[in-house]
Structures are given as structure tokens and as C-alpha cells.
Amino acid sequence: GAGVSQSPSNKVTEKGKDVELRCDPISGHTALYWYRQSLGQGLEFLIYFQGNSAPDKSGLPSDRFSAERTGGSVSTLTIQRTQQEDSAVYLCASSLNRLVAGEQYFGPGTRLTVT
Amino acid sequence: SQELEQSPQSLIVQEGKNLTINCTSSKTLYGLYWYKQKYGEGLIFLMMLQKGGEEKSHEKITAKLDEKKQQSSLHITASQPSHAGIYLCGADGSAGGTSYGKLTFGQGTILTVHP
């Protein structure tokens, strides 16, 4: 079946612009995660959605970052007023449910470059 | 917060050789996950270990969890070029054995296998 998809695969934006990154999880997966991967910081957790519960936003680095998940499926990560330090690969993952929450299926990522 | 340290940071082996990658946690491990990443791609789930002393194998890859030492090891037997990539260990950041899937990752081990 279809895996996790993300779009766009690459995004180049100017400093100060807003960007939206999209994630389509595996159908039927109730949990969705966003991570950020950069050379200096490795792989960092950003935000987690589980079903209809309030998301865990504890990993978001600043209030410029926000995410939503509509209808329990597709998720959008929005970065406002982008800064150069936001340049990274943004990875989305989904898992079937909380019982196997650590078994996550990752998308290919969106490479964000802020110039 | 939980920190995971992997060793070695990089490894170059000749095809056919065995190798071991270690992952040590700064806190008690309630769930340890091994992932593999190829350049420019998302992470691929390999194995999940949840109990002390647990050992799992998939093809030529074996992972063990030593709960007392707060450590896990990943062993590859008779390595092949297809094993090349970045291996990451991840741990559930939640205490008390409840998995939320909010993973903290090690910095990764880069494996190169020469034919």
C-alpha cells in the first residue's frame, strides 16, 4: 500500500517568507509526527498528533512554528517568517496507534532551504 | 531529557565482515527502536525492543537490549553493500512504560560496506 508522502520534496524560500509543508500519513494510522533533521542538531521531535487529542507541541522551537491535522489525516506544518536556521529536512511519520507508537513509518522528507 | 549516544559515529567495513553498533541511554529505557536511513530518504523501521534481555533478529541483523546497562546493540553478520546507510537508535521519551512515540534519537552511525 501507499506509504507516507510529503510535499514539496524541496523548498527554497527567502528569509522572512512563510512556508507550508504537507504530510499524507498511511491510511488508518492514528498517530502523526513531525521531526526536523539538520547537520548540527540531528533528528529532533517537533510535534505529535494522536487521534482527536490535543497535539503535543513540546518540540516546536518557537512560536513561528505551527501544525494542524485536518480530519485526522493530512497534516500541514507551517513556518512563519522563516529564518536561515530553519533550513533542514522536515520529516513526517505515522504509526498505527499508541500501542506501537515507536514503530513509525517515515516519509521521504521536505528539504527546506532559507536564503 | 533523555539522551542517546551511539558508537561508533562511523564505520567502514569490508563486505562479509561482522559489525556492532552500540546505543547508550542517559536514562532508563522503556522502549528502544532501531531505524536505518539512506541518504536523502526517510527512516526505515528495523526493530523494536521493549524488555530487558530481549533480542530480535531480522535477516542478518540482530538487536539486543540490556536494560540494566541502559544500552542496546545492533549486530550485522556477514555485511553486504546493501547494509550501508545511517543507523539510528530511538527511545521513547516518556517514563513509566507508556509509549507515546515521541522519540529521541541518537546522532546516528554511518556504515560503509566496501565490496
PDB file of C-alpha atoms in Angstrom:
ATOM      1  CA  GLY A   1       0.000   0.000   0.000  1.00  0.00           C
ATOM      2  CA  ALA A   2       0.941   3.654  -0.155  1.00  0.00           C
ATOM      3  CA  GLY A   3       3.457   4.922   2.346  1.00  0.00           C
ATOM      4  CA  VAL A   4       3.766   8.322   3.949  1.00  0.00           C
ATOM      5  CA  SER A   5       4.053  11.068   1.356  1.00  0.00           C
ATOM      6  CA  GLN A   6       5.327  14.602   1.795  1.00  0.00           C
ATOM      7  CA  SER A   7       5.238  17.654  -0.412  1.00  0.00           C
ATOM      8  CA  PRO A   8       7.062  19.501  -1.685  1.00  0.00           C
ATOM      9  CA  SER A   9      10.231  17.412  -1.757  1.00  0.00           C
ATOM     10  CA  ASN A  10      12.345  20.562  -1.929  1.00  0.00           C
ATOM     11  CA  LYS A  11      11.534  24.127  -1.000  1.00  0.00           C
ATOM     12  CA  VAL A  12      13.737  27.177  -1.352  1.00  0.00           C
ATOM     13  CA  THR A  13      12.415  30.331   0.223  1.00  0.00           C
ATOM     14  CA  GLU A  14      13.646  33.786   1.122  1.00  0.00           C
ATOM     15  CA  LYS A  15      14.207  34.756   4.708  1.00  0.00           C
ATOM     16  CA  GLY A  16      11.038  36.234   6.196  1.00  0.00           C
ATOM     17  CA  LYS A  17       8.601  34.339   3.980  1.00  0.00           C
ATOM     18  CA  ASP A  18       6.065  31.811   5.276  1.00  0.00           C
ATOM     19  CA  VAL A  19       6.147  28.175   4.144  1.00  0.00           C
ATOM     20  CA  GLU A  20       3.730  25.264   4.376  1.00  0.00           C
ATOM     21  CA  LEU A  21       4.843  21.654   4.351  1.00  0.00           C
ATOM     22  CA  ARG A  22       2.361  18.870   3.782  1.00  0.00           C
ATOM     23  CA  CYS A  23       2.220  15.296   5.040  1.00  0.00           C
ATOM     24  CA  ASP A  24      -0.113  12.491   3.972  1.00  0.00           C
ATOM     25  CA  PRO A  25       0.126   9.650   6.506  1.00  0.00           C
ATOM     26  CA  ILE A  26      -0.622   6.000   5.884  1.00  0.00           C
ATOM     27  CA  SER A  27      -4.369   5.461   5.760  1.00  0.00           C
ATOM     28  CA  GLY A  28      -5.697   4.250   9.101  1.00  0.00           C
ATOM     29  CA  HIS A  29      -2.740   5.438  11.142  1.00  0.00           C
ATOM     30  CA  THR A  30      -3.995   7.442  14.079  1.00  0.00           C
ATOM     31  CA  ALA A  31      -0.685   8.980  15.148  1.00  0.00           C
ATOM     32  CA  LEU A  32       1.322  11.506  13.155  1.00  0.00           C
ATOM     33  CA  TYR A  33       4.699  13.030  13.998  1.00  0.00           C
ATOM     34  CA  TRP A  34       6.849  15.808  12.644  1.00  0.00           C
ATOM     35  CA  TYR A  35      10.628  15.770  13.061  1.00  0.00           C
ATOM     36  CA  ARG A  36      13.401  18.022  11.856  1.00  0.00           C
ATOM     37  CA  GLN A  37      16.806  16.756  10.758  1.00  0.00           C
ATOM     38  CA  SER A  38      19.803  19.020  10.436  1.00  0.00           C
ATOM     39  CA  LEU A  39      23.552  18.512  10.482  1.00  0.00           C
ATOM     40  CA  GLY A  40      24.136  20.264  13.739  1.00  0.00           C
ATOM     41  CA  GLN A  41      21.146  19.005  15.703  1.00  0.00           C
ATOM     42  CA  GLY A  42      20.477  15.535  14.364  1.00  0.00           C
ATOM     43  CA  LEU A  43      16.881  14.352  14.339  1.00  0.00           C
ATOM     44  CA  GLU A  44      14.587  16.374  16.605  1.00  0.00           C
ATOM     45  CA  PHE A  45      10.976  15.782  17.549  1.00  0.00           C
ATOM     46  CA  LEU A  46       8.680  18.725  16.767  1.00  0.00           C
ATOM     47  CA  ILE A  47       5.025  17.832  17.274  1.00  0.00           C
ATOM     48  CA  TYR A  48       2.800  14.795  17.694  1.00  0.00           C
ATOM     49  CA  PHE A  49      -0.889  14.208  16.881  1.00  0.00           C
ATOM     50  CA  GLN A  50      -2.830  11.260  18.273  1.00  0.00           C
ATOM     51  CA  GLY A  51      -6.396  10.816  17.111  1.00  0.00           C
ATOM     52  CA  ASN A  52      -8.604  13.660  18.279  1.00  0.00           C
ATOM     53  CA  SER A  53      -6.459  14.508  21.297  1.00  0.00           C
ATOM     54  CA  ALA A  54      -4.754  17.846  21.660  1.00  0.00           C
ATOM     55  CA  PRO A  55      -1.364  17.712  19.913  1.00  0.00           C
ATOM     56  CA  ASP A  56       1.884  17.529  21.854  1.00  0.00           C
ATOM     57  CA  LYS A  57       3.695  20.677  20.721  1.00  0.00           C
ATOM     58  CA  SER A  58       6.541  20.425  23.177  1.00  0.00           C
ATOM     59  CA  GLY A  59       9.207  20.105  20.479  1.00  0.00           C
ATOM     60  CA  LEU A  60       8.324  23.194  18.448  1.00  0.00           C
ATOM     61  CA  PRO A  61      11.371  25.505  18.604  1.00  0.00           C
ATOM     62  CA  SER A  62       9.468  28.796  18.524  1.00  0.00           C
ATOM     63  CA  ASP A  63       6.007  30.289  18.081  1.00  0.00           C
ATOM     64  CA  ARG A  64       6.781  30.758  14.381  1.00  0.00           C
ATOM     65  CA  PHE A  65       6.135  27.040  14.013  1.00  0.00           C
ATOM     66  CA  SER A  66       2.634  25.583  13.992  1.00  0.00           C
ATOM     67  CA  ALA A  67       0.949  22.488  12.690  1.00  0.00           C
ATOM     68  CA  GLU A  68      -2.529  21.199  12.178  1.00  0.00           C
ATOM     69  CA  ARG A  69      -4.059  17.930  11.231  1.00  0.00           C
ATOM     70  CA  THR A  70      -7.394  18.115   9.470  1.00  0.00           C
ATOM     71  CA  GLY A  71      -9.889  15.281   9.654  1.00  0.00           C
ATOM     72  CA  GLY A  72      -7.420  13.065  11.431  1.00  0.00           C
ATOM     73  CA  SER A  73      -5.443  12.571   8.243  1.00  0.00           C
ATOM     74  CA  VAL A  74      -3.406  15.141   6.323  1.00  0.00           C
ATOM     75  CA  SER A  75      -1.144  17.433   8.314  1.00  0.00           C
ATOM     76  CA  THR A  76       0.414  20.781   7.480  1.00  0.00           C
ATOM     77  CA  LEU A  77       3.454  22.229   9.199  1.00  0.00           C
ATOM     78  CA  THR A  78       3.659  25.998   8.838  1.00  0.00           C
ATOM     79  CA  ILE A  79       6.738  28.080   9.479  1.00  0.00           C
ATOM     80  CA  GLN A  80       6.177  31.820   9.576  1.00  0.00           C
ATOM     81  CA  ARG A  81       8.820  34.455   8.925  1.00  0.00           C
ATOM     82  CA  THR A  82      11.414  31.839   8.060  1.00  0.00           C
ATOM     83  CA  GLN A  83      14.975  32.245   9.293  1.00  0.00           C
ATOM     84  CA  GLN A  84      18.165  30.703   7.925  1.00  0.00           C
ATOM     85  CA  GLU A  85      18.413  28.426  10.951  1.00  0.00           C
ATOM     86  CA  ASP A  86      15.124  26.846   9.855  1.00  0.00           C
ATOM     87  CA  SER A  87      16.948  25.228   6.925  1.00  0.00           C
ATOM     88  CA  ALA A  88      16.716  21.483   7.452  1.00  0.00           C
ATOM     89  CA  VAL A  89      14.946  18.360   6.262  1.00  0.00           C
ATOM     90  CA  TYR A  90      11.471  18.101   7.759  1.00  0.00           C
ATOM     91  CA  LEU A  91      10.315  14.526   8.192  1.00  0.00           C
ATOM     92  CA  CYS A  92       6.811  13.316   8.824  1.00  0.00           C
ATOM     93  CA  ALA A  93       5.976   9.897  10.251  1.00  0.00           C
ATOM     94  CA  SER A  94       2.860   7.987  11.190  1.00  0.00           C
ATOM     95  CA  SER A  95       2.140   4.980  13.352  1.00  0.00           C
ATOM     96  CA  LEU A  96      -0.869   2.712  13.637  1.00  0.00           C
ATOM     97  CA  ASN A  97      -1.776   3.519  17.218  1.00  0.00           C
ATOM     98  CA  ARG A  98      -0.342   4.207  20.659  1.00  0.00           C
ATOM     99  CA  LEU A  99       0.393   0.561  21.352  1.00  0.00           C
ATOM    100  CA  VAL A 100       3.052   0.557  18.634  1.00  0.00           C
ATOM    101  CA  ALA A 101       3.802   4.258  18.665  1.00  0.00           C
ATOM    102  CA  GLY A 102       7.550   3.735  18.340  1.00  0.00           C
ATOM    103  CA  GLU A 103       7.134   1.767  15.122  1.00  0.00           C
ATOM    104  CA  GLN A 104       6.899   4.734  12.832  1.00  0.00           C
ATOM    105  CA  TYR A 105       6.744   4.950   9.076  1.00  0.00           C
ATOM    106  CA  PHE A 106       8.573   7.928   7.684  1.00  0.00           C
ATOM    107  CA  GLY A 107       8.037   9.956   4.566  1.00  0.00           C
ATOM    108  CA  PRO A 108      10.956  10.993   2.331  1.00  0.00           C
ATOM    109  CA  GLY A 109      11.065  14.448   3.860  1.00  0.00           C
ATOM    110  CA  THR A 110      10.935  18.030   2.631  1.00  0.00           C
ATOM    111  CA  ARG A 111      14.294  19.745   2.275  1.00  0.00           C
ATOM    112  CA  LEU A 112      13.820  23.392   3.238  1.00  0.00           C
ATOM    113  CA  THR A 113      16.445  25.949   2.315  1.00  0.00           C
ATOM    114  CA  VAL A 114      16.074  29.502   3.570  1.00  0.00           C
ATOM    115  CA  THR A 115      18.231  32.004   1.671  1.00  0.00           C
TER     116      THR A 115
ATOM    117  CA  SER B   1      15.550  14.908  28.858  1.00  0.00           C
ATOM    118  CA  GLN B   2      16.768  11.588  27.606  1.00  0.00           C
ATOM    119  CA  GLU B   3      19.957  11.461  25.569  1.00  0.00           C
ATOM    120  CA  LEU B   4      21.178   8.656  23.384  1.00  0.00           C
ATOM    121  CA  GLU B   5      24.795   8.221  22.427  1.00  0.00           C
ATOM    122  CA  GLN B   6      25.775   5.964  19.569  1.00  0.00           C
ATOM    123  CA  SER B   7      29.154   4.455  18.889  1.00  0.00           C
ATOM    124  CA  PRO B   8      30.969   4.423  16.671  1.00  0.00           C
ATOM    125  CA  GLN B   9      29.972   7.562  14.780  1.00  0.00           C
ATOM    126  CA  SER B  10      31.096   5.960  11.542  1.00  0.00           C
ATOM    127  CA  LEU B  11      32.212   2.535  10.465  1.00  0.00           C
ATOM    128  CA  ILE B  12      33.864   1.255   7.297  1.00  0.00           C
ATOM    129  CA  VAL B  13      33.969  -2.491   6.779  1.00  0.00           C
ATOM    130  CA  GLN B  14      34.771  -4.948   4.044  1.00  0.00           C
ATOM    131  CA  GLU B  15      31.869  -6.966   2.658  1.00  0.00           C
ATOM    132  CA  GLY B  16      31.405 -10.167   4.622  1.00  0.00           C
ATOM    133  CA  LYS B  17      32.636  -8.775   7.927  1.00  0.00           C
ATOM    134  CA  ASN B  18      30.577  -8.651  11.110  1.00  0.00           C
ATOM    135  CA  LEU B  19      29.997  -5.392  12.937  1.00  0.00           C
ATOM    136  CA  THR B  20      28.311  -3.975  16.031  1.00  0.00           C
ATOM    137  CA  ILE B  21      26.777  -0.571  16.713  1.00  0.00           C
ATOM    138  CA  ASN B  22      26.015   0.494  20.273  1.00  0.00           C
ATOM    139  CA  CYS B  23      23.428   2.844  21.692  1.00  0.00           C
ATOM    140  CA  THR B  24      23.635   4.021  25.305  1.00  0.00           C
ATOM    141  CA  SER B  25      20.910   5.942  27.080  1.00  0.00           C
ATOM    142  CA  SER B  26      21.281   8.506  29.857  1.00  0.00           C
ATOM    143  CA  LYS B  27      18.021   7.271  31.404  1.00  0.00           C
ATOM    144  CA  THR B  28      16.060   4.053  31.837  1.00  0.00           C
ATOM    145  CA  LEU B  29      14.984   2.594  28.541  1.00  0.00           C
ATOM    146  CA  TYR B  30      11.298   1.769  28.210  1.00  0.00           C
ATOM    147  CA  GLY B  31      11.389   1.121  24.515  1.00  0.00           C
ATOM    148  CA  LEU B  32      14.307   1.126  22.113  1.00  0.00           C
ATOM    149  CA  TYR B  33      13.903   1.334  18.370  1.00  0.00           C
ATOM    150  CA  TRP B  34      16.386   0.858  15.573  1.00  0.00           C
ATOM    151  CA  TYR B  35      15.982   2.645  12.267  1.00  0.00           C
ATOM    152  CA  LYS B  36      18.006   2.794   9.067  1.00  0.00           C
ATOM    153  CA  GLN B  37      18.264   5.802   6.777  1.00  0.00           C
ATOM    154  CA  LYS B  38      19.691   6.031   3.304  1.00  0.00           C
ATOM    155  CA  TYR B  39      20.925   9.382   2.064  1.00  0.00           C
ATOM    156  CA  GLY B  40      18.072  11.634   1.000  1.00  0.00           C
ATOM    157  CA  GLU B  41      15.395   9.277   2.224  1.00  0.00           C
ATOM    158  CA  GLY B  42      13.234   8.856   5.269  1.00  0.00           C
ATOM    159  CA  LEU B  43      13.887   6.398   8.070  1.00  0.00           C
ATOM    160  CA  ILE B  44      13.010   2.727   7.795  1.00  0.00           C
ATOM    161  CA  PHE B  45      11.893   0.918  10.933  1.00  0.00           C
ATOM    162  CA  LEU B  46      14.051  -2.125  11.700  1.00  0.00           C
ATOM    163  CA  MET B  47      13.242  -3.420  15.163  1.00  0.00           C
ATOM    164  CA  MET B  48      11.648  -2.600  18.487  1.00  0.00           C
ATOM    165  CA  LEU B  49      12.939  -3.849  21.828  1.00  0.00           C
ATOM    166  CA  GLN B  50      10.849  -3.417  24.951  1.00  0.00           C
ATOM    167  CA  LYS B  51      12.061  -5.814  27.588  1.00  0.00           C
ATOM    168  CA  GLY B  52      15.400  -6.223  29.271  1.00  0.00           C
ATOM    169  CA  GLY B  53      17.335  -9.062  27.719  1.00  0.00           C
ATOM    170  CA  GLU B  54      15.143  -9.034  24.632  1.00  0.00           C
ATOM    171  CA  GLU B  55      16.831  -9.993  21.397  1.00  0.00           C
ATOM    172  CA  LYS B  56      15.352  -9.764  17.934  1.00  0.00           C
ATOM    173  CA  SER B  57      16.650 -10.728  14.538  1.00  0.00           C
ATOM    174  CA  HIS B  58      15.699  -9.818  11.011  1.00  0.00           C
ATOM    175  CA  GLU B  59      17.673 -11.429   8.234  1.00  0.00           C
ATOM    176  CA  LYS B  60      21.298 -10.772   9.181  1.00  0.00           C
ATOM    177  CA  ILE B  61      20.611  -8.025  11.704  1.00  0.00           C
ATOM    178  CA  THR B  62      20.264  -8.778  15.426  1.00  0.00           C
ATOM    179  CA  ALA B  63      19.467  -6.267  18.141  1.00  0.00           C
ATOM    180  CA  LYS B  64      19.677  -6.738  21.900  1.00  0.00           C
ATOM    181  CA  LEU B  65      18.517  -4.658  24.850  1.00  0.00           C
ATOM    182  CA  ASP B  66      20.435  -4.598  28.123  1.00  0.00           C
ATOM    183  CA  GLU B  67      18.071  -2.739  30.406  1.00  0.00           C
ATOM    184  CA  LYS B  68      20.455  -2.667  33.374  1.00  0.00           C
ATOM    185  CA  LYS B  69      23.173  -1.071  31.310  1.00  0.00           C
ATOM    186  CA  GLN B  70      20.653   1.185  29.571  1.00  0.00           C
ATOM    187  CA  GLN B  71      22.190   0.031  26.353  1.00  0.00           C
ATOM    188  CA  SER B  72      21.278  -1.634  23.085  1.00  0.00           C
ATOM    189  CA  SER B  73      23.469  -3.151  20.426  1.00  0.00           C
ATOM    190  CA  LEU B  74      22.845  -3.805  16.752  1.00  0.00           C
ATOM    191  CA  HIS B  75      24.889  -6.569  15.180  1.00  0.00           C
ATOM    192  CA  ILE B  76      25.180  -7.254  11.468  1.00  0.00           C
ATOM    193  CA  THR B  77      26.532 -10.611  10.382  1.00  0.00           C
ATOM    194  CA  ALA B  78      28.321 -11.024   7.045  1.00  0.00           C
ATOM    195  CA  SER B  79      27.728  -7.429   5.994  1.00  0.00           C
ATOM    196  CA  GLN B  80      26.723  -6.584   2.422  1.00  0.00           C
ATOM    197  CA  PRO B  81      26.792  -3.312   0.459  1.00  0.00           C
ATOM    198  CA  SER B  82      23.005  -3.180   0.879  1.00  0.00           C
ATOM    199  CA  HIS B  83      23.535  -2.727   4.620  1.00  0.00           C
ATOM    200  CA  ALA B  84      25.229   0.626   4.032  1.00  0.00           C
ATOM    201  CA  GLY B  85      23.433   3.660   5.416  1.00  0.00           C
ATOM    202  CA  ILE B  86      22.885   5.526   8.648  1.00  0.00           C
ATOM    203  CA  TYR B  87      21.666   3.545  11.629  1.00  0.00           C
ATOM    204  CA  LEU B  88      19.796   5.433  14.318  1.00  0.00           C
ATOM    205  CA  CYS B  89      18.538   4.298  17.665  1.00  0.00           C
ATOM    206  CA  GLY B  90      15.481   5.956  19.118  1.00  0.00           C
ATOM    207  CA  ALA B  91      13.978   5.834  22.574  1.00  0.00           C
ATOM    208  CA  ASP B  92      10.561   6.714  23.840  1.00  0.00           C
ATOM    209  CA  GLY B  93      10.810   9.955  25.734  1.00  0.00           C
ATOM    210  CA  SER B  94       8.011   9.051  28.119  1.00  0.00           C
ATOM    211  CA  ALA B  95       8.531   7.471  31.526  1.00  0.00           C
ATOM    212  CA  GLY B  96       6.555   4.725  33.145  1.00  0.00           C
ATOM    213  CA  GLY B  97       6.428   2.399  30.185  1.00  0.00           C
ATOM    214  CA  THR B  98       3.733   4.289  28.303  1.00  0.00           C
ATOM    215  CA  SER B  99       4.684   4.774  24.736  1.00  0.00           C
ATOM    216  CA  TYR B 100       3.697   7.963  23.010  1.00  0.00           C
ATOM    217  CA  GLY B 101       6.093   7.573  20.156  1.00  0.00           C
ATOM    218  CA  LYS B 102       7.746  10.884  20.891  1.00  0.00           C
ATOM    219  CA  LEU B 103      11.155   9.567  20.055  1.00  0.00           C
ATOM    220  CA  THR B 104      14.547  10.907  20.962  1.00  0.00           C
ATOM    221  CA  PHE B 105      17.211   9.734  18.516  1.00  0.00           C
ATOM    222  CA  GLY B 106      20.916   9.144  18.729  1.00  0.00           C
ATOM    223  CA  GLN B 107      23.155  11.039  16.369  1.00  0.00           C
ATOM    224  CA  GLY B 108      23.420   8.069  14.039  1.00  0.00           C
ATOM    225  CA  THR B 109      26.179   5.704  12.899  1.00  0.00           C
ATOM    226  CA  ILE B 110      27.263   5.950   9.277  1.00  0.00           C
ATOM    227  CA  LEU B 111      28.020   2.498   7.897  1.00  0.00           C
ATOM    228  CA  THR B 112      30.001   1.995   4.698  1.00  0.00           C
ATOM    229  CA  VAL B 113      30.457  -1.502   3.299  1.00  0.00           C
ATOM    230  CA  HIS B 114      33.112  -1.952   0.625  1.00  0.00           C
ATOM    231  CA  PRO B 115      32.522  -4.737  -1.891  1.00  0.00           C
TER     232      PRO B 115
END
